[in-house]
mmCIF file with all atom_site columns, C-alpha atoms in Angstrom:
data_model
loop_
_atom_site.group_PDB
_atom_site.id
_atom_site.type_symbol
_atom_site.label_atom_id
_atom_site.label_alt_id
_atom_site.label_comp_id
_atom_site.label_asym_id
_atom_site.label_entity_id
_atom_site.label_seq_id
_atom_site.pdbx_PDB_ins_code
_atom_site.Cartn_x
_atom_site.Cartn_y
_atom_site.Cartn_z
_atom_site.occupancy
_atom_site.B_iso_or_equiv
_atom_site.pdbx_formal_charge
_atom_site.auth_seq_id
_atom_site.auth_comp_id
_atom_site.auth_asym_id
_atom_site.auth_atom_id
_atom_site.pdbx_PDB_model_num
ATOM 1   C CA . MET A 1 1   ? 0.000   0.000  0.000   1.00 44.00 ? 58  MET A CA 1
ATOM 2   C CA . PHE A 1 2   ? 1.275   3.468  -0.867  1.00 64.00 ? 59  PHE A CA 1
ATOM 3   C CA . THR A 1 3   ? 1.522   5.834  2.083   1.00 80.00 ? 60  THR A CA 1
ATOM 4   C CA . PRO A 1 4   ? 2.769   9.214  0.892   1.00 83.00 ? 61  PRO A CA 1
ATOM 5   C CA . SER A 1 5   ? 4.572   11.569 3.232   1.00 88.00 ? 62  SER A CA 1
ATOM 6   C CA . SER A 1 6   ? 3.344   15.123 3.662   1.00 90.00 ? 63  SER A CA 1
ATOM 7   C CA . HIS A 1 7   ? 6.178   16.194 1.344   1.00 92.00 ? 64  HIS A CA 1
ATOM 8   C CA . ASP A 1 8   ? 4.997   13.697 -1.296  1.00 94.00 ? 65  ASP A CA 1
ATOM 9   C CA . VAL A 1 9   ? 1.464   15.088 -1.075  1.00 95.00 ? 66  VAL A CA 1
ATOM 10  C CA . ARG A 1 10  ? 2.679   18.654 -1.390  1.00 95.00 ? 67  ARG A CA 1
ATOM 11  C CA . ARG A 1 11  ? 4.883   17.755 -4.375  1.00 96.00 ? 68  ARG A CA 1
ATOM 12  C CA . PHE A 1 12  ? 1.938   15.984 -6.004  1.00 97.00 ? 69  PHE A CA 1
ATOM 13  C CA . PHE A 1 13  ? -0.408  18.984 -5.779  1.00 97.00 ? 70  PHE A CA 1
ATOM 14  C CA . CYS A 1 14  ? 2.284   21.475 -6.794  1.00 97.00 ? 71  CYS A CA 1
ATOM 15  C CA . ASP A 1 15  ? 3.164   19.294 -9.787  1.00 97.00 ? 72  ASP A CA 1
ATOM 16  C CA . VAL A 1 16  ? -0.489  19.011 -10.810 1.00 98.00 ? 73  VAL A CA 1
ATOM 17  C CA . TYR A 1 17  ? -0.804  22.797 -10.585 1.00 98.00 ? 74  TYR A CA 1
ATOM 18  C CA . ARG A 1 18  ? 2.317   23.202 -12.742 1.00 98.00 ? 75  ARG A CA 1
ATOM 19  C CA . LYS A 1 19  ? 1.062   20.647 -15.287 1.00 98.00 ? 76  LYS A CA 1
ATOM 20  C CA . ALA A 1 20  ? -2.343  22.325 -15.447 1.00 98.00 ? 77  ALA A CA 1
ATOM 21  C CA . ASN A 1 21  ? -0.770  25.699 -16.186 1.00 97.00 ? 78  ASN A CA 1
ATOM 22  C CA . ALA A 1 22  ? 1.526   24.153 -18.821 1.00 97.00 ? 79  ALA A CA 1
ATOM 23  C CA . ASN A 1 23  ? -1.350  22.192 -20.408 1.00 97.00 ? 80  ASN A CA 1
ATOM 24  C CA . GLU A 1 24  ? 0.579   18.949 -19.941 1.00 97.00 ? 81  GLU A CA 1
ATOM 25  C CA . ILE A 1 25  ? -0.957  15.497 -20.116 1.00 97.00 ? 82  ILE A CA 1
ATOM 26  C CA . MET A 1 26  ? -2.138  14.166 -16.748 1.00 97.00 ? 83  MET A CA 1
ATOM 27  C CA . ASP A 1 27  ? -3.244  10.807 -15.455 1.00 96.00 ? 84  ASP A CA 1
ATOM 28  C CA . PRO A 1 28  ? -6.794  10.353 -14.080 1.00 95.00 ? 85  PRO A CA 1
ATOM 29  C CA . ILE A 1 29  ? -5.990  11.125 -10.420 1.00 95.00 ? 86  ILE A CA 1
ATOM 30  C CA . GLU A 1 30  ? -4.122  14.246 -11.497 1.00 97.00 ? 87  GLU A CA 1
ATOM 31  C CA . LEU A 1 31  ? -7.156  15.363 -13.513 1.00 97.00 ? 88  LEU A CA 1
ATOM 32  C CA . ILE A 1 32  ? -9.365  15.019 -10.441 1.00 97.00 ? 89  ILE A CA 1
ATOM 33  C CA . ALA A 1 33  ? -6.800  16.905 -8.353  1.00 98.00 ? 90  ALA A CA 1
ATOM 34  C CA . ARG A 1 34  ? -6.608  19.613 -11.034 1.00 98.00 ? 91  ARG A CA 1
ATOM 35  C CA . ASP A 1 35  ? -10.361 20.122 -10.876 1.00 98.00 ? 92  ASP A CA 1
ATOM 36  C CA . TRP A 1 36  ? -10.226 20.609 -7.095  1.00 98.00 ? 93  TRP A CA 1
ATOM 37  C CA . ILE A 1 37  ? -7.210  22.900 -7.385  1.00 98.00 ? 94  ILE A CA 1
ATOM 38  C CA . MET A 1 38  ? -9.050  25.033 -9.932  1.00 98.00 ? 95  MET A CA 1
ATOM 39  C CA . ALA A 1 39  ? -12.068 25.149 -7.612  1.00 97.00 ? 96  ALA A CA 1
ATOM 40  C CA . HIS A 1 40  ? -9.778  26.686 -4.965  1.00 97.00 ? 97  HIS A CA 1
ATOM 41  C CA . PRO A 1 41  ? -7.999  29.694 -6.509  1.00 97.00 ? 98  PRO A CA 1
ATOM 42  C CA . GLU A 1 42  ? -7.172  30.890 -2.994  1.00 95.00 ? 99  GLU A CA 1
ATOM 43  C CA . TYR A 1 43  ? -4.544  28.115 -2.857  1.00 96.00 ? 100 TYR A CA 1
ATOM 44  C CA . HIS A 1 44  ? -2.823  28.821 -6.176  1.00 97.00 ? 101 HIS A CA 1
ATOM 45  C CA . ASP A 1 45  ? -0.081  31.011 -4.728  1.00 95.00 ? 102 ASP A CA 1
ATOM 46  C CA . GLN A 1 46  ? 0.838   28.247 -2.276  1.00 94.00 ? 103 GLN A CA 1
ATOM 47  C CA . LEU A 1 47  ? 1.063   25.705 -5.109  1.00 96.00 ? 104 LEU A CA 1
ATOM 48  C CA . LYS A 1 48  ? 3.449   27.700 -7.301  1.00 96.00 ? 105 LYS A CA 1
ATOM 49  C CA . ASP A 1 49  ? 6.644   26.937 -5.378  1.00 94.00 ? 106 ASP A CA 1
ATOM 50  C CA . VAL A 1 50  ? 7.148   23.310 -4.359  1.00 94.00 ? 107 VAL A CA 1
ATOM 51  C CA . GLU A 1 51  ? 10.142  24.030 -2.111  1.00 94.00 ? 108 GLU A CA 1
ATOM 52  C CA . ALA A 1 52  ? 8.264   26.746 -0.233  1.00 93.00 ? 109 ALA A CA 1
ATOM 53  C CA . ALA A 1 53  ? 5.258   24.426 0.054   1.00 92.00 ? 110 ALA A CA 1
ATOM 54  C CA . ILE A 1 54  ? 7.405   21.674 1.576   1.00 92.00 ? 111 ILE A CA 1
ATOM 55  C CA . ALA A 1 55  ? 9.072   24.069 4.013   1.00 92.00 ? 112 ALA A CA 1
ATOM 56  C CA . ARG A 1 56  ? 5.864   25.700 5.219   1.00 90.00 ? 113 ARG A CA 1
ATOM 57  C CA . ASP A 1 57  ? 4.401   24.744 8.592   1.00 86.00 ? 114 ASP A CA 1
ATOM 58  C CA . TYR A 1 58  ? 0.640   24.463 8.853   1.00 83.00 ? 115 TYR A CA 1
ATOM 59  C CA . SER A 1 59  ? 0.384   23.804 12.572  1.00 76.00 ? 116 SER A CA 1
ATOM 60  C CA . VAL A 1 60  ? -2.915  23.178 14.277  1.00 70.00 ? 117 VAL A CA 1
ATOM 61  C CA . GLU A 1 61  ? -2.325  26.285 16.378  1.00 65.00 ? 118 GLU A CA 1
ATOM 62  C CA . GLY A 1 62  ? -2.025  28.472 13.295  1.00 65.00 ? 119 GLY A CA 1
ATOM 63  C CA . SER A 1 63  ? -5.054  30.218 11.890  1.00 71.00 ? 120 SER A CA 1
ATOM 64  C CA . GLU A 1 64  ? -4.235  29.387 8.275   1.00 78.00 ? 121 GLU A CA 1
ATOM 65  C CA . ALA A 1 65  ? -5.853  26.415 6.580   1.00 85.00 ? 122 ALA A CA 1
ATOM 66  C CA . ASN A 1 66  ? -3.604  23.725 5.136   1.00 92.00 ? 123 ASN A CA 1
ATOM 67  C CA . PRO A 1 67  ? -4.398  23.677 1.402   1.00 95.00 ? 124 PRO A CA 1
ATOM 68  C CA . PHE A 1 68  ? -2.755  20.276 0.967   1.00 95.00 ? 125 PHE A CA 1
ATOM 69  C CA . LEU A 1 69  ? -4.904  18.671 3.640   1.00 93.00 ? 126 LEU A CA 1
ATOM 70  C CA . HIS A 1 70  ? -7.986  20.341 2.200   1.00 95.00 ? 127 HIS A CA 1
ATOM 71  C CA . LEU A 1 71  ? -7.276  19.181 -1.360  1.00 97.00 ? 128 LEU A CA 1
ATOM 72  C CA . SER A 1 72  ? -6.392  15.686 -0.112  1.00 96.00 ? 129 SER A CA 1
ATOM 73  C CA . MET A 1 73  ? -9.732  15.457 1.649   1.00 96.00 ? 130 MET A CA 1
ATOM 74  C CA . HIS A 1 74  ? -11.497 16.457 -1.581  1.00 97.00 ? 131 HIS A CA 1
ATOM 75  C CA . LEU A 1 75  ? -9.644  13.627 -3.361  1.00 97.00 ? 132 LEU A CA 1
ATOM 76  C CA . SER A 1 76  ? -10.538 11.136 -0.637  1.00 96.00 ? 133 SER A CA 1
ATOM 77  C CA . ILE A 1 77  ? -14.201 12.069 -0.697  1.00 98.00 ? 134 ILE A CA 1
ATOM 78  C CA . THR A 1 78  ? -14.272 11.923 -4.504  1.00 97.00 ? 135 THR A CA 1
ATOM 79  C CA . GLU A 1 79  ? -12.870 8.388  -4.367  1.00 96.00 ? 136 GLU A CA 1
ATOM 80  C CA . GLN A 1 80  ? -15.321 7.356  -1.635  1.00 97.00 ? 137 GLN A CA 1
ATOM 81  C CA . LEU A 1 81  ? -18.221 8.638  -3.711  1.00 97.00 ? 138 LEU A CA 1
ATOM 82  C CA . SER A 1 82  ? -17.009 6.883  -6.858  1.00 96.00 ? 139 SER A CA 1
ATOM 83  C CA . ILE A 1 83  ? -17.159 3.472  -5.159  1.00 97.00 ? 140 ILE A CA 1
ATOM 84  C CA . ASP A 1 84  ? -19.880 4.253  -2.580  1.00 97.00 ? 141 ASP A CA 1
ATOM 85  C CA . GLN A 1 85  ? -17.563 3.326  0.252   1.00 97.00 ? 142 GLN A CA 1
ATOM 86  C CA . PRO A 1 86  ? -18.450 3.422  3.033   1.00 97.00 ? 143 PRO A CA 1
ATOM 87  C CA . ARG A 1 87  ? -21.784 2.162  1.801   1.00 97.00 ? 144 ARG A CA 1
ATOM 88  C CA . GLY A 1 88  ? -24.403 4.887  1.724   1.00 97.00 ? 145 GLY A CA 1
ATOM 89  C CA . ILE A 1 89  ? -22.042 7.837  1.366   1.00 98.00 ? 146 ILE A CA 1
ATOM 90  C CA . ARG A 1 90  ? -23.061 8.492  -2.236  1.00 98.00 ? 147 ARG A CA 1
ATOM 91  C CA . GLU A 1 91  ? -26.758 8.699  -1.377  1.00 97.00 ? 148 GLU A CA 1
ATOM 92  C CA . ALA A 1 92  ? -26.049 10.944 1.627   1.00 97.00 ? 149 ALA A CA 1
ATOM 93  C CA . PHE A 1 93  ? -23.839 13.149 -0.561  1.00 98.00 ? 150 PHE A CA 1
ATOM 94  C CA . ILE A 1 94  ? -26.541 13.512 -3.214  1.00 97.00 ? 151 ILE A CA 1
ATOM 95  C CA . GLY A 1 95  ? -29.045 14.594 -0.585  1.00 97.00 ? 152 GLY A CA 1
ATOM 96  C CA . LEU A 1 96  ? -26.590 17.011 0.981   1.00 97.00 ? 153 LEU A CA 1
ATOM 97  C CA . ALA A 1 97  ? -25.640 18.502 -2.406  1.00 97.00 ? 154 ALA A CA 1
ATOM 98  C CA . ARG A 1 98  ? -29.311 18.960 -3.210  1.00 97.00 ? 155 ARG A CA 1
ATOM 99  C CA . LYS A 1 99  ? -29.906 20.662 0.148   1.00 97.00 ? 156 LYS A CA 1
ATOM 100 C CA . LEU A 1 100 ? -26.864 22.953 -0.084  1.00 97.00 ? 157 LEU A CA 1
ATOM 101 C CA . GLY A 1 101 ? -27.160 23.686 -3.793  1.00 97.00 ? 158 GLY A CA 1
ATOM 102 C CA . THR A 1 102 ? -23.678 22.579 -4.879  1.00 97.00 ? 159 THR A CA 1
ATOM 103 C CA . GLU A 1 103 ? -21.553 19.473 -4.778  1.00 97.00 ? 160 GLU A CA 1
ATOM 104 C CA . HIS A 1 104 ? -18.620 21.584 -3.612  1.00 97.00 ? 161 HIS A CA 1
ATOM 105 C CA . ALA A 1 105 ? -20.532 22.783 -0.564  1.00 97.00 ? 162 ALA A CA 1
ATOM 106 C CA . ALA A 1 106 ? -21.540 19.187 0.163   1.00 98.00 ? 163 ALA A CA 1
ATOM 107 C CA . HIS A 1 107 ? -17.878 18.141 -0.004  1.00 97.00 ? 164 HIS A CA 1
ATOM 108 C CA . HIS A 1 108 ? -17.021 20.774 2.586   1.00 96.00 ? 165 HIS A CA 1
ATOM 109 C CA . GLU A 1 109 ? -19.728 19.512 4.935   1.00 97.00 ? 166 GLU A CA 1
ATOM 110 C CA . ILE A 1 110 ? -18.533 15.935 4.456   1.00 97.00 ? 167 ILE A CA 1
ATOM 111 C CA . MET A 1 111 ? -14.976 17.067 5.240   1.00 97.00 ? 168 MET A CA 1
ATOM 112 C CA . GLU A 1 112 ? -16.129 18.047 8.712   1.00 96.00 ? 169 GLU A CA 1
ATOM 113 C CA . CYS A 1 113 ? -17.537 14.554 9.227   1.00 97.00 ? 170 CYS A CA 1
ATOM 114 C CA . LEU A 1 114 ? -14.431 12.900 7.791   1.00 96.00 ? 171 LEU A CA 1
ATOM 115 C CA . GLY A 1 115 ? -12.159 14.925 10.048  1.00 93.00 ? 172 GLY A CA 1
ATOM 116 C CA . GLU A 1 116 ? -14.261 14.040 13.076  1.00 95.00 ? 173 GLU A CA 1
ATOM 117 C CA . MET A 1 117 ? -14.201 10.334 12.205  1.00 95.00 ? 174 MET A CA 1
ATOM 118 C CA . ILE A 1 118 ? -10.413 10.353 11.802  1.00 94.00 ? 175 ILE A CA 1
ATOM 119 C CA . TRP A 1 119 ? -9.940  12.301 15.026  1.00 93.00 ? 176 TRP A CA 1
ATOM 120 C CA . ASN A 1 120 ? -12.164 9.878  16.968  1.00 92.00 ? 177 ASN A CA 1
ATOM 121 C CA . SER A 1 121 ? -10.350 6.900  15.486  1.00 92.00 ? 178 SER A CA 1
ATOM 122 C CA . GLN A 1 122 ? -6.934  8.269  16.418  1.00 92.00 ? 179 GLN A CA 1
ATOM 123 C CA . ARG A 1 123 ? -8.009  9.409  19.869  1.00 93.00 ? 180 ARG A CA 1
ATOM 124 C CA . ARG A 1 124 ? -9.556  6.057  20.737  1.00 94.00 ? 181 ARG A CA 1
ATOM 125 C CA . GLY A 1 125 ? -6.982  3.913  18.948  1.00 93.00 ? 182 GLY A CA 1
ATOM 126 C CA . VAL A 1 126 ? -9.650  2.101  16.931  1.00 93.00 ? 183 VAL A CA 1
ATOM 127 C CA . PRO A 1 127 ? -10.257 1.682  13.196  1.00 93.00 ? 184 PRO A CA 1
ATOM 128 C CA . PRO A 1 128 ? -12.281 4.401  11.462  1.00 93.00 ? 185 PRO A CA 1
ATOM 129 C CA . ASP A 1 129 ? -16.033 3.852  11.799  1.00 94.00 ? 186 ASP A CA 1
ATOM 130 C CA . GLY A 1 130 ? -17.497 4.163  8.308   1.00 95.00 ? 187 GLY A CA 1
ATOM 131 C CA . ALA A 1 131 ? -21.063 3.675  9.474   1.00 95.00 ? 188 ALA A CA 1
ATOM 132 C CA . ALA A 1 132 ? -20.758 6.488  12.037  1.00 95.00 ? 189 ALA A CA 1
ATOM 133 C CA . TYR A 1 133 ? -19.194 8.670  9.330   1.00 97.00 ? 190 TYR A CA 1
ATOM 134 C CA . VAL A 1 134 ? -22.140 8.166  6.973   1.00 97.00 ? 191 VAL A CA 1
ATOM 135 C CA . GLU A 1 135 ? -24.600 8.749  9.836   1.00 97.00 ? 192 GLU A CA 1
ATOM 136 C CA . ALA A 1 136 ? -22.847 12.030 10.665  1.00 97.00 ? 193 ALA A CA 1
ATOM 137 C CA . ILE A 1 137 ? -23.271 13.108 7.038   1.00 97.00 ? 194 ILE A CA 1
ATOM 138 C CA . LYS A 1 138 ? -26.952 12.128 7.091   1.00 97.00 ? 195 LYS A CA 1
ATOM 139 C CA . ARG A 1 139 ? -27.496 14.228 10.232  1.00 96.00 ? 196 ARG A CA 1
ATOM 140 C CA . ARG A 1 140 ? -26.427 17.258 8.202   1.00 95.00 ? 197 ARG A CA 1
ATOM 141 C CA . LEU A 1 141 ? -29.354 16.652 5.873   1.00 90.00 ? 198 LEU A CA 1
#
């Protein structure tokens, strides 16, 4: 299983941004990442310089959002929706997107649930609870 480091993730998104601006050929995951990058122009300056991106600290105490974490969560949710895993997430997403008016807004709501599930899993030292995750999304409906 591939487990990228934070530097790998930052290089990936910076490279996708570079490729998008150079109109280079991309593989399918890069195309999905490109779409999310383009949906977040507020992150473009942080994606221009890979070395600066790697060196930057996005600590929890800081008030600035981590664009690499944010974009990674979009990718994760996109993948979850594509395979409906955990089961029921696609249906909950459709309802949430309908309620909020955009799929992007629904992604952002789901991110809150995903972050909570991961935090609970890490805090308790247990595997992530997919069913609780989907239920948390449904409660936002």
